[in-house]
Amino acid sequence: MTKHNRMIPYGHQDISEEDIAAVRSVLLSDYLTQGGSVAEFEKSIADYCGAPFAVAVNSATSALHIACLALGLKSGDLVWTSPITFLASANCALYCGSNIDFVDVDAKNGNLCVSALEDKLRRASVLGRLPKIVIPVHLCGQSCDMRAINRLSKIYGFSIIEDASHAIGGKFFGKKIGGCEYSDITVFSFHPVKIITTGEGGMAVTRSEALAKKMQLLRSHGVTRNPLEMMKESDGPWYYEQIELGFNYRLTDIQAALGTSQARRIDKFVSLRNLLAGRYTTKLTGLPVEPLQQMAYNYSSYHLYVVRLSGQNCFQRRRIVVDRLRQLGIGANVHYIPIHLQPYFQRFGFRRGDFPESEAYYEKAFSLPIYPTLTDEQQDYVIASLKSALEE
Ligand SMILES: *Cc1c(COP(=O)(O)O)cnc(C)c1O
């Protein structure tokens, strides 16, 4: 087995000549930001997902923040999400001065566990501490059970933001993630390791015009140029008015042009990822690793291909396997460290043992490389390396 010269990363963007041409044409135009490219990108994502409104921002983290604000999240309110996610899914609550709590994951696939959610809601309802927003995370690109979560939202009165940072191009019961049939807002990330990229970037899609308007305002300083929204009379054609405390979360036209060009290839990227995932699942059969279970109603975008070690002493063995893969030039990684175990989150009173399935998942999970330009030869090298690492 020969070592590859370059590290095979766990994820990588795919940039085409068309992408480069799209960026180049914006660079040569009059507007690098606040021109027409952002609206075009928003329309392409809204049309793709089948939701009427899309608001582009400079990251999914920003999208989560303004989504929470648009849903009226305030100091003292409560947000629940999964511990097995990137930090941003929880930090959006803290930005709004509200409190964060977690719902344990389902051992089958690492997604937010519906029965754990139901139990926790029942107890919270008795205590009068129900969440204002629940943020299900579609781990690796596989949708959570949105029908069940939506049904619970009607009983207990919470809003839903889908953190679909991994999941553009995925489907739930045959419908594209991002259609927002079962949620208020869905958020996507366009970081280079995600399904499509704008360098940095994010998008919030919604069926609600009011939420879309609110998020548009919040992404650009809370400033309006619409006289109907102003308190004062206009001083003249230059006049604008701040009606909310907003931010500069704008995406540039350079990024948006890249996004529109990339968005044309979402289906192609996702089907290539599904082919690679299928090859992994077949070729790893018989090894002491277990892929995440795919639910029959889901079509995953396979942002990540996660396996879990089986057997004893997984935490120690996983370290050895990941170290060995890295020595062999394979950027195996771990997604994710449970957020409640982060030192920063200890100040909120979280402790080891709070979310046992999430902790068990973290002990044995690791991610293998998956991205559209990963060749069969490279993938076979990853599989052979994993076999040898597991035998050590
Ligand atoms: C990547 C990611 C984010 C943050 O995305 P950015 O665009 O980098 O801000 C949020 N949630 C999840 C689950 C992610 O994977």
Coordinates of C-alpha atoms and ligand atoms in Angstrom, one line a residue:
M1 CA 0.0 0.0 0.0
T2 CA 1.6 3.3 -1.1
K3 CA 1.1 6.4 0.8
H4 CA -0.6 9.2 -1.1
N5 CA 1.5 12.3 -1.5
R6 CA -1.2 14.7 -0.5
M7 CA -3.4 14.4 2.5
I8 CA -6.9 13.1 1.5
P9 CA -9.1 15.5 3.5
Y10 CA -12.5 14.6 5.0
G11 CA -14.2 17.1 2.8
H12 CA -13.2 19.3 -0.2
Q13 CA -14.9 21.8 -2.5
D14 CA -15.3 21.3 -6.2
I15 CA -14.7 24.4 -8.2
S16 CA -15.4 24.4 -12.0
E17 CA -14.3 26.7 -14.8
E18 CA -18.0 28.0 -14.9
D19 CA -17.7 28.9 -11.2
I20 CA -14.5 30.8 -11.9
A21 CA -16.0 32.6 -14.9
A22 CA -19.0 33.6 -12.7
V23 CA -16.8 35.1 -10.0
R24 CA -14.6 36.8 -12.7
S25 CA -17.6 38.5 -14.3
V26 CA -18.7 40.0 -10.9
L27 CA -15.1 41.2 -10.3
L28 CA -15.2 43.0 -13.6
S29 CA -18.7 44.5 -12.9
D30 CA -19.7 47.7 -11.0
Y31 CA -20.9 46.0 -7.8
L32 CA -18.8 43.7 -5.6
T33 CA -21.5 43.9 -3.0
Q34 CA -25.2 45.0 -2.9
G35 CA -25.6 44.5 -6.7
G36 CA -27.9 42.0 -8.2
S37 CA -26.1 38.7 -7.6
V38 CA -27.3 38.1 -4.1
A39 CA -31.0 38.2 -5.1
E40 CA -30.2 35.9 -8.0
F41 CA -28.6 33.4 -5.6
E42 CA -31.5 33.7 -3.2
K43 CA -33.9 32.9 -6.0
S44 CA -31.9 29.9 -7.1
I45 CA -31.9 28.4 -3.6
A46 CA -35.6 29.2 -2.9
D47 CA -36.6 27.7 -6.3
Y48 CA -34.4 24.6 -5.6
C49 CA -35.9 24.0 -2.2
G50 CA -39.5 24.9 -3.1
A51 CA -39.7 27.7 -0.4
P52 CA -40.9 31.1 -1.4
F53 CA -38.3 33.2 0.5
A54 CA -34.5 32.9 0.9
V55 CA -32.2 35.4 2.8
A56 CA -28.5 35.1 2.0
V57 CA -26.0 35.9 4.7
N58 CA -22.2 35.7 5.3
S59 CA -22.4 32.3 7.2
A60 CA -24.8 29.8 8.6
T61 CA -23.9 31.0 12.0
S62 CA -25.3 34.5 11.1
A63 CA -28.3 32.8 9.6
L64 CA -29.0 31.0 12.8
H65 CA -28.6 34.2 14.8
I66 CA -31.0 36.3 12.7
A67 CA -33.4 33.3 12.5
C68 CA -33.6 33.2 16.3
L69 CA -34.1 37.0 16.5
A70 CA -36.8 37.0 13.7
L71 CA -38.7 34.4 15.7
G72 CA -38.6 36.8 18.7
L73 CA -36.0 35.0 20.8
K74 CA -35.2 37.1 23.9
S75 CA -33.1 37.1 27.0
G76 CA -34.4 34.5 29.4
D77 CA -36.0 32.4 26.7
L78 CA -35.0 28.8 26.1
V79 CA -33.6 27.1 23.0
W80 CA -33.1 23.3 22.6
T81 CA -30.8 21.6 20.1
S82 CA -28.8 18.4 19.8
P83 CA -25.4 18.1 21.6
I84 CA -24.0 16.3 18.5
T85 CA -23.6 19.3 16.2
F86 CA -21.2 22.2 15.5
L87 CA -21.1 24.9 18.2
A88 CA -23.0 27.4 16.1
S89 CA -26.3 25.5 16.6
A90 CA -26.1 26.4 20.3
N91 CA -24.3 29.7 20.2
C92 CA -27.1 31.4 18.3
A93 CA -29.2 31.1 21.5
L94 CA -26.4 32.7 23.6
Y95 CA -26.0 35.6 21.2
C96 CA -29.7 36.5 21.9
G97 CA -29.1 36.3 25.7
S98 CA -31.3 33.3 26.0
N99 CA -30.6 29.9 27.6
I100 CA -29.5 26.7 25.8
D101 CA -30.4 23.2 26.7
F102 CA -30.0 19.9 24.7
V103 CA -32.0 16.9 23.7
D104 CA -30.2 13.6 23.5
V105 CA -29.6 11.9 20.1
D106 CA -30.9 8.7 18.7
A107 CA -28.3 6.0 18.9
K108 CA -29.3 4.8 15.4
N109 CA -28.2 7.8 13.5
G110 CA -27.1 10.6 15.8
N111 CA -30.1 12.8 15.0
L112 CA -32.2 14.5 17.7
C113 CA -34.2 11.7 19.3
V114 CA -38.0 12.3 19.1
S115 CA -38.9 10.2 22.2
A116 CA -36.2 12.0 24.2
L117 CA -37.7 15.3 23.0
E118 CA -41.2 14.2 23.9
D119 CA -40.2 13.2 27.4
K120 CA -38.3 16.4 28.0
L121 CA -41.2 18.5 26.7
R122 CA -43.6 16.7 29.0
R123 CA -41.4 17.4 32.0
A124 CA -40.6 21.0 30.9
S125 CA -44.3 21.7 30.5
V126 CA -45.0 20.7 34.2
L127 CA -42.1 23.0 35.3
G128 CA -43.2 25.9 33.0
R129 CA -39.8 25.8 31.2
L130 CA -40.8 25.0 27.6
P131 CA -38.4 26.0 24.8
K132 CA -39.3 28.9 22.5
I133 CA -37.3 27.4 19.7
V134 CA -36.1 23.8 18.9
I135 CA -33.2 23.5 16.4
P136 CA -33.1 20.0 14.9
V137 CA -29.8 19.3 13.1
H138 CA -29.8 17.1 10.0
L139 CA -26.6 15.3 10.9
C140 CA -24.4 14.4 7.9
G141 CA -27.2 15.4 5.6
Q142 CA -29.9 13.0 6.9
S143 CA -33.1 14.8 7.9
C144 CA -34.4 14.5 11.5
D145 CA -38.0 13.2 11.8
M146 CA -39.5 16.5 11.0
R147 CA -43.1 15.3 11.0
A148 CA -42.9 14.1 14.6
I149 CA -41.0 17.2 15.7
N150 CA -43.6 19.4 13.9
R151 CA -46.5 17.5 15.6
L152 CA -44.8 18.2 19.0
S153 CA -44.4 21.9 18.2
K154 CA -48.2 22.2 17.7
I155 CA -48.8 20.6 21.2
Y156 CA -46.1 22.5 23.1
G157 CA -46.0 25.7 21.1
F158 CA -42.4 26.1 20.1
S159 CA -40.9 27.4 16.8
I160 CA -38.6 25.2 14.7
I161 CA -35.3 26.2 12.9
E162 CA -33.8 23.3 10.9
D163 CA -30.1 23.5 11.0
A164 CA -29.6 22.0 7.5
S165 CA -26.0 23.2 7.2
H166 CA -25.1 19.7 6.1
A167 CA -28.2 18.9 4.1
I168 CA -28.9 20.9 1.0
G169 CA -29.9 18.4 -1.7
G170 CA -31.2 15.9 0.8
K171 CA -34.8 14.8 0.9
F172 CA -37.4 13.9 3.6
F173 CA -40.3 11.8 2.3
G174 CA -39.3 12.6 -1.2
K175 CA -39.3 16.4 -0.7
K176 CA -36.3 18.6 -0.7
I177 CA -34.9 19.7 2.7
G178 CA -35.5 23.5 2.8
G179 CA -39.1 23.4 1.7
C180 CA -40.0 24.3 5.3
E181 CA -43.2 22.3 5.3
Y182 CA -42.5 21.3 9.0
S183 CA -40.4 24.2 10.2
D184 CA -40.4 28.0 10.4
I185 CA -36.9 28.5 8.9
T186 CA -34.3 26.3 7.4
V187 CA -30.6 27.3 7.5
F188 CA -27.8 26.2 5.1
S189 CA -24.1 26.6 5.2
F190 CA -21.8 27.3 2.2
H191 CA -18.5 26.7 4.0
P192 CA -16.1 24.9 1.6
V193 CA -16.5 21.5 3.2
K194 CA -20.3 21.6 2.9
I195 CA -22.3 20.5 -0.2
I196 CA -21.9 23.7 -2.2
T197 CA -19.7 26.7 -1.3
T198 CA -19.4 30.4 -1.4
G199 CA -16.1 30.5 0.5
E200 CA -18.0 31.5 3.6
G201 CA -21.8 32.0 3.4
G202 CA -25.2 30.9 4.6
M203 CA -28.9 31.1 3.7
A204 CA -32.1 31.1 5.7
V205 CA -35.2 29.9 3.8
T206 CA -38.8 30.2 4.9
R207 CA -42.4 30.2 3.8
S208 CA -43.1 33.3 5.9
E209 CA -42.8 36.7 4.2
A210 CA -42.8 38.4 7.6
L211 CA -39.9 36.3 8.8
A212 CA -38.0 36.9 5.6
K213 CA -38.5 40.7 5.8
K214 CA -37.3 40.6 9.4
M215 CA -34.2 38.7 8.5
Q216 CA -33.4 41.0 5.6
L217 CA -33.6 43.9 7.9
L218 CA -31.4 42.2 10.5
R219 CA -28.6 41.2 8.1
S220 CA -28.0 44.9 7.2
H221 CA -28.0 47.1 10.2
G222 CA -31.8 47.1 10.7
V223 CA -32.0 49.9 8.1
T224 CA -34.9 50.5 5.8
R225 CA -35.3 52.7 2.7
N226 CA -39.0 51.9 2.5
P227 CA -41.0 55.1 3.5
L228 CA -43.9 52.9 4.7
E229 CA -41.7 51.4 7.4
M230 CA -40.2 54.7 8.6
M231 CA -41.2 56.6 11.8
K232 CA -40.0 60.0 10.5
E233 CA -40.8 61.7 7.2
S234 CA -38.0 61.3 4.6
D235 CA -35.4 64.1 4.4
G236 CA -34.8 63.4 0.7
P237 CA -33.6 60.8 -1.7
W238 CA -30.6 59.8 0.5
Y239 CA -32.7 59.1 3.6
Y240 CA -32.7 55.8 5.4
E241 CA -33.8 54.9 8.8
Q242 CA -32.7 52.4 11.4
I243 CA -35.8 50.6 12.8
E244 CA -34.1 47.6 14.4
L245 CA -30.6 46.8 15.8
G246 CA -29.2 44.8 13.0
F247 CA -25.7 43.6 11.9
N248 CA -23.5 43.5 8.8
Y249 CA -24.1 39.9 7.9
R250 CA -24.3 40.5 4.1
L251 CA -22.9 38.1 1.5
T252 CA -20.9 39.7 -1.2
D253 CA -21.9 39.6 -4.9
I254 CA -18.6 37.7 -5.6
Q255 CA -19.7 35.0 -3.2
A256 CA -23.3 35.0 -4.4
A257 CA -22.1 34.5 -8.1
L258 CA -20.1 31.5 -7.0
G259 CA -23.1 30.2 -5.1
T260 CA -25.5 30.5 -8.0
S261 CA -23.0 28.7 -10.2
Q262 CA -22.4 26.0 -7.6
A263 CA -26.2 25.6 -7.0
R264 CA -26.6 24.2 -10.5
R265 CA -24.6 21.2 -9.5
I266 CA -26.3 20.4 -6.1
D267 CA -28.0 17.3 -7.5
K268 CA -24.8 16.1 -9.2
F269 CA -22.8 16.6 -6.0
V270 CA -25.3 14.8 -3.9
S271 CA -25.6 11.8 -6.2
L272 CA -21.8 11.5 -6.4
R273 CA -21.7 11.6 -2.6
N274 CA -24.5 8.9 -2.4
L275 CA -22.4 6.7 -4.8
L276 CA -19.3 7.1 -2.5
A277 CA -21.4 6.4 0.6
G278 CA -22.9 3.3 -1.0
R279 CA -19.4 2.0 -1.8
Y280 CA -18.2 2.6 1.7
T281 CA -21.2 0.8 3.2
T282 CA -20.7 -2.2 0.9
K283 CA -17.0 -2.4 1.3
L284 CA -16.9 -1.9 5.1
T285 CA -19.3 -4.8 5.7
G286 CA -17.7 -7.3 8.0
L287 CA -15.3 -4.8 9.6
P288 CA -15.8 -3.8 13.3
V289 CA -17.3 -0.4 12.2
E290 CA -20.9 0.6 11.9
P291 CA -22.3 3.3 9.6
L292 CA -25.1 5.5 10.7
Q293 CA -28.5 4.0 10.0
Q294 CA -30.3 5.6 7.1
M295 CA -34.1 5.9 7.6
A296 CA -36.2 4.6 4.7
Y297 CA -37.9 8.0 4.3
N298 CA -34.7 9.9 3.9
Y299 CA -32.3 10.7 1.1
S300 CA -29.1 12.0 2.7
S301 CA -26.9 14.6 1.1
Y302 CA -23.9 12.8 2.7
H303 CA -22.0 15.9 3.8
L304 CA -20.2 13.4 6.1
Y305 CA -19.7 9.7 6.1
V306 CA -19.6 8.7 9.8
V307 CA -18.8 5.3 11.2
R308 CA -18.8 4.1 14.8
L309 CA -16.3 1.5 16.2
S310 CA -17.9 -1.6 17.6
G311 CA -16.5 -3.6 20.6
Q312 CA -14.9 -2.5 23.8
N313 CA -12.6 0.5 24.7
C314 CA -13.8 2.5 21.8
F315 CA -12.5 5.8 23.0
Q316 CA -8.9 4.5 23.2
R317 CA -9.2 2.5 20.0
R318 CA -10.7 5.3 18.0
R319 CA -7.8 7.5 18.9
I320 CA -5.4 4.8 17.6
V321 CA -7.4 4.3 14.4
V322 CA -7.7 8.1 13.6
D323 CA -4.0 8.7 14.4
R324 CA -3.0 5.8 12.1
L325 CA -5.2 7.0 9.3
R326 CA -3.7 10.5 9.6
Q327 CA -0.2 8.9 9.4
L328 CA -1.3 7.3 6.2
G329 CA -2.3 10.6 4.8
I330 CA -6.1 10.4 5.4
G331 CA -7.7 13.3 7.2
A332 CA -10.1 11.3 9.3
N333 CA -11.9 13.5 11.7
V334 CA -14.5 13.4 14.5
H335 CA -18.0 15.1 14.2
Y336 CA -18.8 16.1 16.8
I337 CA -17.6 16.7 20.4
P338 CA -20.8 16.9 22.4
I339 CA -21.4 20.6 23.0
H340 CA -22.4 20.1 26.7
L341 CA -19.0 18.7 27.4
Q342 CA -17.2 21.8 26.1
P343 CA -15.5 23.7 28.9
Y344 CA -17.3 26.9 28.0
F345 CA -20.6 25.2 28.5
Q346 CA -19.8 23.9 32.0
R347 CA -20.8 27.4 33.3
F348 CA -24.4 26.6 32.4
G349 CA -24.3 23.5 34.7
F350 CA -24.0 20.8 32.1
R351 CA -22.1 17.7 33.2
R352 CA -20.9 14.4 31.8
G353 CA -23.7 11.9 32.0
D354 CA -26.4 14.5 31.0
F355 CA -26.8 13.1 27.5
P356 CA -25.6 9.5 27.5
E357 CA -26.4 8.6 23.9
S358 CA -24.5 11.7 22.7
E359 CA -21.6 10.8 24.9
A360 CA -21.6 7.2 23.7
Y361 CA -21.8 8.4 20.0
Y362 CA -18.8 10.7 20.6
E363 CA -16.7 7.9 22.1
K364 CA -16.8 5.8 18.9
A365 CA -17.6 8.0 15.9
F366 CA -15.3 9.2 13.2
S367 CA -15.7 10.6 9.7
L368 CA -14.1 9.2 6.6
P369 CA -13.3 11.3 3.5
I370 CA -16.3 12.0 1.2
Y371 CA -16.5 14.7 -1.5
P372 CA -17.4 14.7 -5.2
T373 CA -13.8 14.7 -6.5
L374 CA -12.7 11.7 -4.3
T375 CA -11.8 9.1 -6.8
D376 CA -12.6 5.4 -6.5
E377 CA -8.9 4.7 -6.2
Q378 CA -8.5 7.2 -3.3
Q379 CA -11.5 5.7 -1.6
D380 CA -10.1 2.2 -2.0
Y381 CA -6.9 3.5 -0.4
V382 CA -9.0 4.9 2.5
I383 CA -10.8 1.5 2.9
A384 CA -7.5 -0.5 2.8
S385 CA -5.9 1.9 5.3
L386 CA -8.9 1.6 7.6
K387 CA -8.7 -2.2 7.4
S388 CA -5.0 -2.2 8.4
A389 CA -5.6 0.4 11.1
L390 CA -8.4 -1.8 12.6
E391 CA -6.1 -4.8 12.6
E392 CA -3.4 -3.1 14.6
Ligands
LIG1 C1 -20.9 24.3 9.4 C2 -22.0 24.3 10.4 C3 -22.6 25.4 10.9 C4 -22.0 26.8 10.7 O1 -21.8 27.1 9.4 P1 -20.9 28.4 9.0 O2 -21.4 28.7 7.6 O3 -19.5 28.0 9.1 O4 -21.3 29.5 10.0 C5 -23.7 25.3 11.7 N1 -24.2 24.1 12.0 C6 -23.7 23.0 11.5 C7 -24.4 21.7 11.9 C8 -22.6 23.0 10.7 O5 -22.1 21.9 10.3

